[in-house]
């Protein structure tokens, strides 16, 4: 698809937003996800919020998340304490 047609079709969303949604759709039920930080983290979080709340997520530093946390903010790094609410430090 050329850029002009793409801009006409999805003028409400940026290419980055469309990429996140597309990547979220690739995740299937009962998948075990090993992901890195930044946009892959957003993709997994979106998949858990929209489709699969019981998705198992293994973050690159070894944190295994099987519950959906509701952090007060998005984490700034892979070792941000909001990823492990019950911890004193990481």
Coordinates of C-alpha atoms in Angstrom, one line a residue:
X1 CA 0.0 0.0 0.0
X2 CA 1.4 3.4 -0.9
X3 CA 1.8 6.1 1.7
X4 CA -0.9 8.3 0.3
X5 CA -3.6 5.6 0.5
X6 CA -2.3 4.6 3.9
X7 CA -2.7 8.2 5.1
X8 CA -6.3 8.3 3.7
X9 CA -7.2 5.0 5.4
X10 CA -5.8 5.6 8.8
X11 CA -5.7 9.3 9.4
X12 CA -7.0 8.9 13.0
X13 CA -4.0 6.7 14.1
X14 CA -0.3 7.0 13.7
X15 CA 1.8 4.3 12.1
X16 CA 3.2 3.5 15.5
X17 CA -0.2 3.0 17.0
X18 CA -1.2 0.7 14.2
X19 CA 2.0 -1.3 14.7
X20 CA 1.2 -1.7 18.4
X21 CA -2.4 -2.9 17.6
X22 CA -1.1 -5.3 14.9
X23 CA 1.5 -6.8 17.3
X24 CA -1.2 -7.2 20.0
X25 CA -3.3 -9.2 17.6
X26 CA -0.4 -11.7 17.1
X27 CA -0.6 -12.8 20.7
X28 CA -2.8 -15.9 21.2
X29 CA -4.6 -17.4 24.2
X30 CA -2.3 -19.4 26.5
X31 CA 0.9 -17.9 25.0
X32 CA 3.8 -17.5 27.3
X33 CA 5.4 -14.2 26.4
X34 CA 9.1 -13.4 26.9
X35 CA 9.4 -9.7 26.1
X36 CA 11.8 -6.8 26.3
X37 CA 11.0 -3.3 27.4
X38 CA 9.6 -0.3 25.6
X39 CA 7.1 -1.0 22.8
X40 CA 7.0 -4.8 23.3
X41 CA 6.1 -4.2 26.9
X42 CA 3.2 -2.0 25.7
X43 CA 2.0 -4.7 23.3
X44 CA 1.9 -7.3 26.1
X45 CA 0.1 -4.9 28.4
X46 CA -2.4 -4.1 25.8
X47 CA -3.0 -7.8 25.1
X48 CA -3.7 -8.4 28.8
X49 CA -6.0 -5.4 29.1
X50 CA -8.0 -6.1 25.9
X51 CA -8.0 -9.9 25.4
X52 CA -6.1 -12.1 27.7
X53 CA -6.0 -11.1 31.4
X54 CA -4.4 -14.4 32.4
X55 CA -1.5 -14.1 30.0
X56 CA 1.9 -15.1 31.5
X57 CA 4.6 -12.5 30.8
X58 CA 8.3 -13.0 31.4
X59 CA 10.1 -9.7 31.4
X60 CA 13.7 -9.7 30.3
X61 CA 15.1 -9.3 33.8
X62 CA 13.3 -12.4 35.0
X63 CA 10.1 -11.1 36.5
X64 CA 7.2 -13.4 35.8
X65 CA 3.8 -11.6 35.8
X66 CA 0.6 -13.6 35.9
X67 CA -1.5 -10.9 37.4
X68 CA -2.5 -7.6 35.8
X69 CA -1.1 -4.8 37.8
X70 CA -2.6 -1.3 37.8
X71 CA 0.5 0.8 38.3
X72 CA 0.2 4.5 39.2
X73 CA 2.4 5.2 36.2
X74 CA 3.9 3.4 33.2
X75 CA 7.3 2.1 34.2
X76 CA 10.3 4.1 33.0
X77 CA 12.6 1.1 32.8
X78 CA 12.6 -2.7 33.0
X79 CA 13.6 -2.5 36.7
X80 CA 11.1 0.1 37.7
X81 CA 9.6 -0.8 41.1
X82 CA 6.0 -0.3 39.8
X83 CA 6.4 -3.6 38.0
X84 CA 6.6 -5.4 41.4
X85 CA 4.3 -3.5 43.7
X86 CA 5.1 -5.6 46.8
X87 CA 8.9 -5.1 46.6
X88 CA 10.9 -2.7 48.5
X89 CA 13.5 -2.4 45.7
X90 CA 14.7 -4.2 42.6

